[in-house]
mmCIF file of C-alpha atoms in Angstrom:
data_model
loop_
_atom_site.group_PDB
_atom_site.id
_atom_site.type_symbol
_atom_site.label_atom_id
_atom_site.label_comp_id
_atom_site.label_asym_id
_atom_site.label_seq_id
_atom_site.Cartn_x
_atom_site.Cartn_y
_atom_site.Cartn_z
ATOM 1 C CA ILE P 1 13.659 -4.061 39.774
ATOM 2 C CA ALA P 2 13.955 -7.794 39.209
ATOM 3 C CA GLY P 3 14.030 -8.336 42.964
ATOM 4 C CA LEU P 4 10.946 -6.202 43.534
ATOM 5 C CA CYS P 5 9.112 -8.043 40.757
ATOM 6 C CA LYS P 6 9.851 -11.358 42.427
ATOM 7 C CA GLN P 7 8.805 -9.983 45.802
ATOM 8 C CA PHE P 8 5.602 -8.416 44.458
ATOM 9 C CA PRO P 9 4.679 -10.517 41.391
ATOM 10 C CA ASN P 10 1.126 -9.148 41.182
ATOM 11 C CA SER P 11 2.070 -5.480 41.410
ATOM 12 C CA ALA P 12 1.710 -2.875 38.655
ATOM 13 C CA LEU P 13 5.491 -2.567 38.647
ATOM 14 C CA ALA P 14 5.887 -6.273 37.929
ATOM 15 C CA THR P 15 3.263 -6.097 35.177
ATOM 16 C CA PHE P 16 5.033 -3.220 33.444
ATOM 17 C CA ALA P 17 8.557 -4.560 33.950
ATOM 18 C CA ASN P 18 7.673 -7.993 32.555
ATOM 19 C CA PHE P 19 5.818 -6.403 29.647
ATOM 20 C CA THR P 20 8.976 -4.640 28.474
ATOM 21 C CA LEU P 21 10.902 -7.909 28.294
ATOM 22 C CA SER P 22 11.236 -9.696 24.953
ATOM 23 C CA VAL P 23 11.492 -13.452 24.559
ATOM 24 C CA PRO P 24 14.913 -14.264 23.034
ATOM 25 C CA THR P 25 14.665 -15.774 19.562
ATOM 26 C CA PRO P 26 16.532 -19.103 19.230
ATOM 27 C CA ASP P 27 19.263 -19.460 16.628
ATOM 28 C CA PHE P 28 17.311 -21.442 14.049
ATOM 29 C CA SER P 29 20.316 -21.549 11.730
ATOM 30 C CA LYS P 30 21.600 -24.419 13.860
ATOM 31 C CA GLU P 31 18.454 -26.431 13.146
ATOM 32 C CA ILE P 32 18.341 -26.032 9.367
ATOM 33 C CA PRO P 33 20.997 -27.881 7.304
ATOM 34 C CA GLU P 34 23.265 -25.835 5.052
ATOM 35 C CA ASN P 35 21.998 -27.580 1.912
ATOM 36 C CA THR P 36 18.332 -26.734 2.579
ATOM 37 C CA PRO P 37 16.705 -25.006 -0.444
ATOM 38 C CA ASN P 38 15.887 -21.368 0.300
ATOM 39 C CA ARG P 39 17.633 -21.752 3.647
ATOM 40 C CA ASP P 40 17.603 -18.059 4.532
ATOM 41 C CA PHE P 41 13.869 -17.887 3.893
ATOM 42 C CA GLU P 42 13.257 -20.985 6.033
ATOM 43 C CA ILE P 43 15.237 -19.437 8.884
ATOM 44 C CA GLN P 44 13.291 -16.194 8.610
ATOM 45 C CA LYS P 45 10.010 -18.094 8.551
ATOM 46 C CA LYS P 46 10.866 -19.937 11.763
ATOM 47 C CA GLU P 47 11.938 -16.677 13.402
ATOM 48 C CA TYR P 48 8.680 -15.027 12.370
ATOM 49 C CA LEU P 49 6.510 -17.893 13.629
ATOM 50 C CA PHE P 50 8.403 -18.014 16.937
ATOM 51 C CA SER P 51 8.135 -14.254 17.388
ATOM 52 C CA LYS P 52 4.410 -14.315 16.670
ATOM 53 C CA ALA P 53 3.738 -17.276 18.977
ATOM 54 C CA HIS P 54 5.639 -15.739 21.902
ATOM 55 C CA TYR P 55 4.885 -12.062 21.307
ATOM 56 C CA TRP P 56 2.546 -11.786 24.298
ATOM 57 C CA ASP P 57 4.322 -14.205 26.667
ATOM 58 C CA ASN P 58 5.249 -11.505 29.180
ATOM 59 C CA THR P 59 1.978 -9.612 28.997
ATOM 60 C CA ASN P 60 -0.477 -9.703 31.904
ATOM 61 C CA PHE P 61 -3.829 -9.134 30.243
ATOM 62 C CA GLN P 62 -5.509 -9.170 33.645
ATOM 63 C CA ASP P 63 -3.871 -5.891 34.723
ATOM 64 C CA SER P 64 -5.407 -2.764 33.190
ATOM 65 C CA THR P 65 -2.401 -0.703 34.290
ATOM 66 C CA LEU P 66 -0.911 -1.409 30.874
ATOM 67 C CA ILE P 67 -3.586 0.447 28.948
ATOM 68 C CA ARG P 68 -2.595 3.684 30.698
ATOM 69 C CA THR P 69 0.867 3.513 29.173
ATOM 70 C CA PRO P 70 1.600 4.509 25.540
ATOM 71 C CA ILE P 71 3.873 1.516 25.122
ATOM 72 C CA PHE P 72 0.928 -0.907 25.200
ATOM 73 C CA LYS P 73 -0.788 0.608 22.152
ATOM 74 C CA SER P 74 2.561 0.777 20.378
ATOM 75 C CA LYS P 75 3.061 -2.930 20.967
ATOM 76 C CA LEU P 76 -0.450 -3.692 19.708
ATOM 77 C CA ASP P 77 0.247 -1.632 16.583
ATOM 78 C CA GLU P 78 3.521 -3.471 15.998
ATOM 79 C CA PHE P 79 1.876 -6.858 16.470
ATOM 80 C CA PHE P 80 -0.898 -6.269 13.951
ATOM 81 C CA ASN P 81 1.320 -4.453 11.459
ATOM 82 C CA THR P 82 4.283 -6.846 11.505
ATOM 83 C CA ARG P 83 3.126 -10.220 12.862
ATOM 84 C CA VAL P 84 -0.396 -10.671 11.525
ATOM 85 C CA LEU P 85 -1.111 -11.565 7.891
ATOM 86 C CA MET P 86 -3.346 -8.953 6.293
ATOM 87 C CA ILE P 87 -6.213 -11.303 5.588
ATOM 88 C CA PRO P 88 -9.542 -11.088 7.438
ATOM 89 C CA ASP P 89 -9.450 -14.549 9.004
ATOM 90 C CA SER P 90 -5.992 -13.932 10.473
ATOM 91 C CA VAL P 91 -6.891 -10.514 11.852
ATOM 92 C CA TYR P 92 -10.074 -11.926 13.391
ATOM 93 C CA LYS P 93 -8.320 -14.968 14.869
ATOM 94 C CA GLU P 94 -5.495 -12.960 16.448
ATOM 95 C CA SER P 95 -7.949 -10.342 17.713
ATOM 96 C CA VAL P 96 -10.080 -12.930 19.463
ATOM 97 C CA ASN P 97 -6.974 -14.620 20.844
ATOM 98 C CA ILE P 98 -5.783 -11.533 22.717
ATOM 99 C CA ILE P 99 -9.267 -10.293 23.635
ATOM 100 C CA GLU P 100 -10.139 -13.585 25.298
ATOM 101 C CA LYS P 101 -6.952 -13.381 27.401
ATOM 102 C CA SER P 102 -8.448 -10.324 29.077
ATOM 103 C CA ARG P 103 -11.630 -11.997 30.287
ATOM 104 C CA GLY P 104 -12.066 -11.046 33.945
ATOM 105 C CA CYS P 105 -10.522 -7.588 33.580
ATOM 106 C CA LYS P 106 -13.324 -5.351 32.340
ATOM 107 C CA ALA P 107 -11.173 -2.322 31.510
ATOM 108 C CA MET P 108 -8.649 -4.376 29.519
ATOM 109 C CA PHE P 109 -11.440 -6.303 27.776
ATOM 110 C CA ARG P 110 -13.123 -3.063 26.734
ATOM 111 C CA TYR P 111 -9.854 -1.594 25.503
ATOM 112 C CA LEU P 112 -8.904 -4.623 23.420
ATOM 113 C CA VAL P 113 -12.353 -5.101 21.909
ATOM 114 C CA SER P 114 -12.416 -1.437 20.893
ATOM 115 C CA TYR P 115 -8.861 -1.490 19.550
ATOM 116 C CA CYS P 116 -9.310 -4.632 17.433
ATOM 117 C CA PHE P 117 -12.710 -3.529 16.179
ATOM 118 C CA ASN P 118 -11.433 -0.104 15.118
ATOM 119 C CA TYR P 119 -8.331 -1.664 13.558
ATOM 120 C CA ALA P 120 -10.502 -3.856 11.334
ATOM 121 C CA LEU P 121 -12.938 -1.027 10.612
ATOM 122 C CA SER P 122 -10.261 1.443 9.521
ATOM 123 C CA ASN P 123 -8.034 -1.055 7.703
ATOM 124 C CA LYS P 124 -7.648 -0.200 4.009
ATOM 125 C CA TYR P 125 -6.805 -3.696 2.770
ATOM 126 C CA MET P 126 -9.467 -4.983 0.392
ATOM 127 C CA GLY P 127 -11.723 -7.495 2.096
ATOM 128 C CA MET P 128 -10.833 -6.522 5.664
ATOM 129 C CA ASP P 129 -14.470 -5.565 6.218
ATOM 130 C CA ALA P 130 -14.996 -9.288 6.868
ATOM 131 C CA ALA P 131 -12.955 -8.996 10.087
ATOM 132 C CA PHE P 132 -15.117 -6.029 11.059
ATOM 133 C CA VAL P 133 -18.283 -8.092 10.502
ATOM 134 C CA TYR P 134 -16.948 -11.070 12.482
ATOM 135 C CA LEU P 135 -15.843 -8.932 15.456
ATOM 136 C CA ALA P 136 -19.060 -6.917 15.442
ATOM 137 C CA LYS P 137 -21.168 -10.070 15.526
ATOM 138 C CA LYS P 138 -19.076 -11.666 18.288
ATOM 139 C CA TYR P 139 -18.736 -8.753 20.681
ATOM 140 C CA TYR P 140 -21.099 -5.906 19.755
ATOM 141 C CA LEU P 141 -24.279 -7.476 18.441
ATOM 142 C CA THR P 142 -24.254 -10.066 21.253
ATOM 143 C CA GLY P 143 -24.388 -7.317 23.875
ATOM 144 C CA GLU P 144 -20.921 -7.940 25.303
ATOM 145 C CA ALA P 145 -19.781 -4.444 24.409
ATOM 146 C CA ASP P 146 -22.150 -2.966 27.011
ATOM 147 C CA TRP P 147 -20.266 0.331 27.093
ATOM 148 C CA VAL P 148 -21.494 1.299 23.617
ATOM 149 C CA ASP P 149 -24.462 3.664 23.412
ATOM 150 C CA LYS P 150 -27.640 2.694 21.596
ATOM 151 C CA LYS P 151 -27.103 4.969 18.588
ATOM 152 C CA THR P 152 -23.571 3.688 17.957
ATOM 153 C CA LEU P 153 -24.768 0.117 18.277
ATOM 154 C CA GLU P 154 -27.531 0.762 15.757
ATOM 155 C CA ASN P 155 -24.985 2.190 13.313
ATOM 156 C CA ILE P 156 -22.738 -0.858 13.749
ATOM 157 C CA GLU P 157 -25.668 -3.201 13.216
ATOM 158 C CA ARG P 158 -26.688 -1.338 10.064
ATOM 159 C CA GLU P 159 -23.157 -1.539 8.667
ATOM 160 C CA VAL P 160 -22.992 -5.268 9.413
ATOM 161 C CA ILE P 161 -26.304 -5.868 7.643
ATOM 162 C CA LEU P 162 -25.109 -3.943 4.567
ATOM 163 C CA THR P 163 -21.683 -5.611 4.473
ATOM 164 C CA GLN P 164 -22.259 -9.250 5.380
ATOM 165 C CA TYR P 165 -23.673 -10.260 1.983
ATOM 166 C CA ASN P 166 -20.899 -8.784 -0.183
ATOM 167 C CA LEU P 167 -17.688 -9.981 1.453
ATOM 168 C CA ILE P 168 -14.768 -11.103 -0.694
ATOM 169 C CA GLY P 169 -15.108 -14.815 -1.402
ATOM 170 C CA LEU P 170 -18.893 -14.946 -1.067
ATOM 171 C CA LYS P 171 -21.137 -15.719 -4.005
ATOM 172 C CA ALA P 172 -22.904 -12.590 -5.179
ATOM 173 C CA GLN P 173 -26.652 -12.449 -4.625
ATOM 174 C CA GLU P 174 -28.715 -13.256 -7.682
ATOM 175 C CA LEU P 175 -30.232 -10.393 -9.649
ATOM 176 C CA LYS P 176 -33.037 -11.016 -12.165
ATOM 177 C CA LEU P 177 -33.898 -7.657 -13.679
ATOM 178 C CA PRO P 178 -35.656 -6.079 -16.666
ATOM 179 C CA THR P 179 -33.720 -4.301 -19.421
ATOM 180 C CA MET P 180 -34.688 -1.073 -21.187
ATOM 181 C CA ASP P 181 -36.638 -3.107 -23.725
ATOM 182 C CA GLY P 182 -38.532 -5.080 -21.115
ATOM 183 C CA ASP P 183 -36.577 -8.303 -21.529
ATOM 184 C CA TRP P 184 -35.184 -9.992 -18.423
ATOM 185 C CA VAL P 185 -31.572 -10.769 -17.570
ATOM 186 C CA SER P 186 -30.042 -12.828 -14.781
ATOM 187 C CA LEU P 187 -26.680 -12.298 -13.121
ATOM 188 C CA TYR P 188 -26.280 -16.026 -12.499
ATOM 189 C CA GLU P 189 -27.115 -16.842 -16.116
ATOM 190 C CA THR P 190 -24.562 -14.361 -17.441
ATOM 191 C CA GLU P 191 -21.838 -16.628 -18.767
ATOM 192 C CA ALA P 192 -18.400 -15.052 -18.508
ATOM 193 C CA PRO P 193 -15.041 -15.927 -16.973
ATOM 194 C CA PHE P 194 -15.256 -12.575 -15.152
ATOM 195 C CA THR P 195 -18.100 -10.102 -14.711
ATOM 196 C CA LEU P 196 -18.060 -6.562 -13.430
ATOM 197 C CA LEU P 197 -21.228 -5.897 -11.453
ATOM 198 C CA LEU P 198 -21.791 -2.155 -11.698
ATOM 199 C CA PHE P 199 -24.366 -0.069 -9.818
ATOM 200 C CA TRP P 200 -24.705 3.463 -11.129
ATOM 201 C CA GLU P 201 -27.066 6.356 -11.868
ATOM 202 C CA ALA P 202 -27.176 8.874 -14.700
ATOM 203 C CA ASP P 203 -27.325 11.940 -12.414
ATOM 204 C CA CYS P 204 -24.353 10.943 -10.237
ATOM 205 C CA GLY P 205 -21.288 13.152 -10.746
ATOM 206 C CA HIS P 206 -18.835 10.323 -10.050
ATOM 207 C CA CYS P 207 -20.784 8.018 -12.366
ATOM 208 C CA LYS P 208 -20.633 10.522 -15.221
ATOM 209 C CA LYS P 209 -16.853 10.254 -15.065
ATOM 210 C CA GLN P 210 -16.302 6.604 -14.112
ATOM 211 C CA VAL P 211 -19.011 4.716 -16.007
ATOM 212 C CA PRO P 212 -17.635 5.687 -19.466
ATOM 213 C CA GLN P 213 -14.209 4.644 -18.135
ATOM 214 C CA VAL P 214 -15.630 1.210 -17.357
ATOM 215 C CA LYS P 215 -16.275 0.878 -21.081
ATOM 216 C CA THR P 216 -12.947 2.244 -22.331
ATOM 217 C CA GLY P 217 -10.718 0.998 -19.511
ATOM 218 C CA LEU P 218 -12.262 -2.417 -18.912
ATOM 219 C CA LEU P 219 -14.903 -3.686 -21.347
ATOM 220 C CA ASP P 220 -13.163 -2.584 -24.564
ATOM 221 C CA LYS P 221 -9.914 -4.218 -23.394
ATOM 222 C CA PHE P 222 -11.226 -7.438 -21.891
ATOM 223 C CA LYS P 223 -14.335 -8.138 -23.977
ATOM 224 C CA PRO P 224 -12.295 -10.267 -26.458
ATOM 225 C CA TYR P 225 -11.598 -12.611 -23.534
ATOM 226 C CA GLY P 226 -15.233 -13.016 -22.533
ATOM 227 C CA PHE P 227 -15.450 -10.265 -19.908
ATOM 228 C CA LYS P 228 -18.880 -8.703 -19.351
ATOM 229 C CA VAL P 229 -20.386 -5.754 -17.501
ATOM 230 C CA PHE P 230 -23.693 -6.281 -15.687
ATOM 231 C CA ALA P 231 -24.809 -2.678 -15.195
ATOM 232 C CA VAL P 232 -27.687 -1.920 -12.816
ATOM 233 C CA HIS P 233 -29.152 1.584 -12.978
ATOM 234 C CA THR P 234 -30.244 2.442 -9.453
ATOM 235 C CA GLN P 235 -32.698 5.293 -10.144
ATOM 236 C CA ASN P 236 -36.158 5.359 -11.717
ATOM 237 C CA ASP P 237 -35.729 7.987 -14.432
ATOM 238 C CA LYS P 238 -35.710 5.815 -17.537
ATOM 239 C CA GLU P 239 -35.275 8.684 -19.981
ATOM 240 C CA LYS P 240 -32.077 9.949 -18.341
ATOM 241 C CA TRP P 241 -30.771 6.380 -18.158
ATOM 242 C CA GLU P 242 -31.438 5.734 -21.850
ATOM 243 C CA ASN P 243 -29.939 9.067 -22.883
ATOM 244 C CA PHE P 244 -26.731 8.409 -20.946
ATOM 245 C CA VAL P 245 -26.359 4.923 -22.414
ATOM 246 C CA THR P 246 -26.890 6.305 -25.919
ATOM 247 C CA GLU P 247 -24.603 9.305 -25.466
ATOM 248 C CA HIS P 248 -21.697 7.163 -24.212
ATOM 249 C CA GLU P 249 -22.448 4.145 -26.412
ATOM 250 C CA LEU P 250 -22.780 1.711 -23.513
ATOM 251 C CA PHE P 251 -24.698 -0.769 -25.648
ATOM 252 C CA ASP P 252 -22.325 -3.623 -24.831
ATOM 253 C CA PHE P 253 -23.201 -3.385 -21.163
ATOM 254 C CA ILE P 254 -25.916 -5.687 -19.870
ATOM 255 C CA ASN P 255 -28.130 -2.712 -18.994
ATOM 256 C CA CYS P 256 -30.887 -3.348 -16.483
ATOM 257 C CA TRP P 257 -32.698 -1.748 -13.549
ATOM 258 C CA ASP P 258 -34.985 -2.474 -10.609
ATOM 259 C CA PRO P 259 -37.507 0.377 -10.375
ATOM 260 C CA GLN P 260 -39.637 -1.508 -7.834
ATOM 261 C CA ASN P 261 -36.612 -2.589 -5.740
ATOM 262 C CA GLN P 262 -37.791 -6.185 -5.876
ATOM 263 C CA THR P 263 -34.292 -7.655 -5.509
ATOM 264 C CA ASN P 264 -33.348 -5.618 -2.400
ATOM 265 C CA PHE P 265 -30.051 -4.835 -4.155
ATOM 266 C CA ARG P 266 -29.335 -1.814 -1.957
ATOM 267 C CA VAL P 267 -28.979 -4.057 1.093
ATOM 268 C CA TYR P 268 -27.253 -6.998 -0.582
ATOM 269 C CA TYR P 269 -24.685 -4.756 -2.285
ATOM 270 C CA HIS P 270 -24.361 -1.866 0.187
ATOM 271 C CA ILE P 271 -25.595 0.829 -2.195
ATOM 272 C CA ASP P 272 -25.459 4.065 -0.195
ATOM 273 C CA SER P 273 -23.859 5.998 -3.030
ATOM 274 C CA THR P 274 -22.756 5.295 -6.586
ATOM 275 C CA PRO P 275 -20.924 3.998 -8.469
ATOM 276 C CA VAL P 276 -20.364 0.692 -6.691
ATOM 277 C CA MET P 277 -18.471 -2.086 -8.468
ATOM 278 C CA TYR P 278 -17.785 -5.748 -7.763
ATOM 279 C CA LEU P 279 -15.589 -8.066 -9.808
ATOM 280 C CA LEU P 280 -16.985 -11.596 -9.982
ATOM 281 C CA ASP P 281 -15.416 -14.837 -11.187
ATOM 282 C CA LYS P 282 -17.038 -17.477 -13.380
ATOM 283 C CA GLU P 283 -19.038 -18.856 -10.444
ATOM 284 C CA LYS P 284 -20.117 -15.314 -9.507
ATOM 285 C CA LYS P 285 -17.975 -15.204 -6.375
ATOM 286 C CA ILE P 286 -16.782 -11.757 -5.374
ATOM 287 C CA ILE P 287 -13.041 -11.436 -5.947
ATOM 288 C CA ALA P 288 -12.579 -7.648 -5.786
ATOM 289 C CA LYS P 289 -14.427 -4.471 -4.837
ATOM 290 C CA LYS P 290 -13.905 -0.820 -3.865
ATOM 291 C CA LEU P 291 -11.185 -0.306 -6.470
ATOM 292 C CA ASP P 292 -10.631 2.207 -9.255
ATOM 293 C CA ILE P 293 -10.681 1.309 -12.952
ATOM 294 C CA GLU P 294 -6.914 0.800 -13.229
ATOM 295 C CA GLN P 295 -6.851 -1.457 -10.190
ATOM 296 C CA PHE P 296 -9.676 -3.567 -11.609
ATOM 297 C CA ALA P 297 -7.744 -3.797 -14.886
ATOM 298 C CA ASP P 298 -4.619 -4.997 -13.053
ATOM 299 C CA ILE P 299 -6.566 -7.642 -11.174
ATOM 300 C CA LEU P 300 -8.329 -8.791 -14.334
ATOM 301 C CA THR P 301 -5.002 -9.187 -16.128
ATOM 302 C CA LYS P 302 -3.660 -11.286 -13.242
ATOM 303 C CA GLU P 303 -6.847 -13.342 -12.963
ATOM 304 C CA TYR P 304 -6.874 -14.119 -16.678
ATOM 305 C CA LYS P 305 -3.228 -15.154 -16.441
ATOM 306 C CA ARG P 306 -4.111 -17.404 -13.501
ATOM 307 C CA ILE P 307 -6.613 -19.299 -15.665
ATOM 308 C CA GLY P 308 -4.142 -19.525 -18.544
ATOM 309 C CA VAL P 309 -5.210 -16.587 -20.696
ATOM 310 C CA GLU P 310 -2.604 -14.029 -21.708
ATOM 311 C CA VAL P 311 -4.220 -10.616 -22.109
ATOM 312 C CA LYS P 312 -2.585 -8.396 -24.716
ATOM 313 C CA ASN P 313 -2.453 -4.635 -25.157
ATOM 314 C CA VAL P 314 -3.365 -3.823 -21.561
#
């Protein structure tokens, strides 16, 4: 086979044969002195970085023959699951890196764009929706993904619009809203080391269960440390809202609503259903979302510890 590959370097056989070859990893133990602190870790780190840098060395991204073999998808899966850090910027960077290698081969380009996009879209790691937004803007909303039908493209564009303002690390959009009593409250003027931004409605089945848990599982435990809940009721039935707040004694929430939808909160915070919750830091940057009550409690405990506050009885 090696002889045929040399004789026909541009053949499908050569592409496949070279693809199955792995680049030998150097013995980094010879480079790192015995007295190096955490020597084993340093060796493993070098091996990982070498493996990642040379993972695709024998891959011909200009030959679409590879996408008709199951081994190619398996190698993509292995690369993203074992070589790429599960943070949005890394997933986006590595996606673009391999996609751009396929420029000039339409079938391979289409395959890689679709694979990376779907990987980011289906990834369950919190915050990975940022990679989805970045890839969608680069390849789909620019018209490069010309194989996508109009309806699918419209759905992607809608999801990008609803997601781009509430990515982890971004500052939450300001909300200035009236309370039940007609006073006004501001999210930005809510002073707290951490704030839970909660969107809910009194008629929602999930809200009926989870909103009282926000009080007992989060506010009651973290209120002594300055934690607050900025609770936005998303529907216009004031009586039902007031009754629910009274029944469940949610008086320590910052209770407000936007009956005229003047803040466009449904777009800024992706409110298709309720409840929707975002955990914000002191500067109102989003640090967590799409979690259950216990997960928010765990993150709050860790975040308080990070700023030097030891939370008790949690």
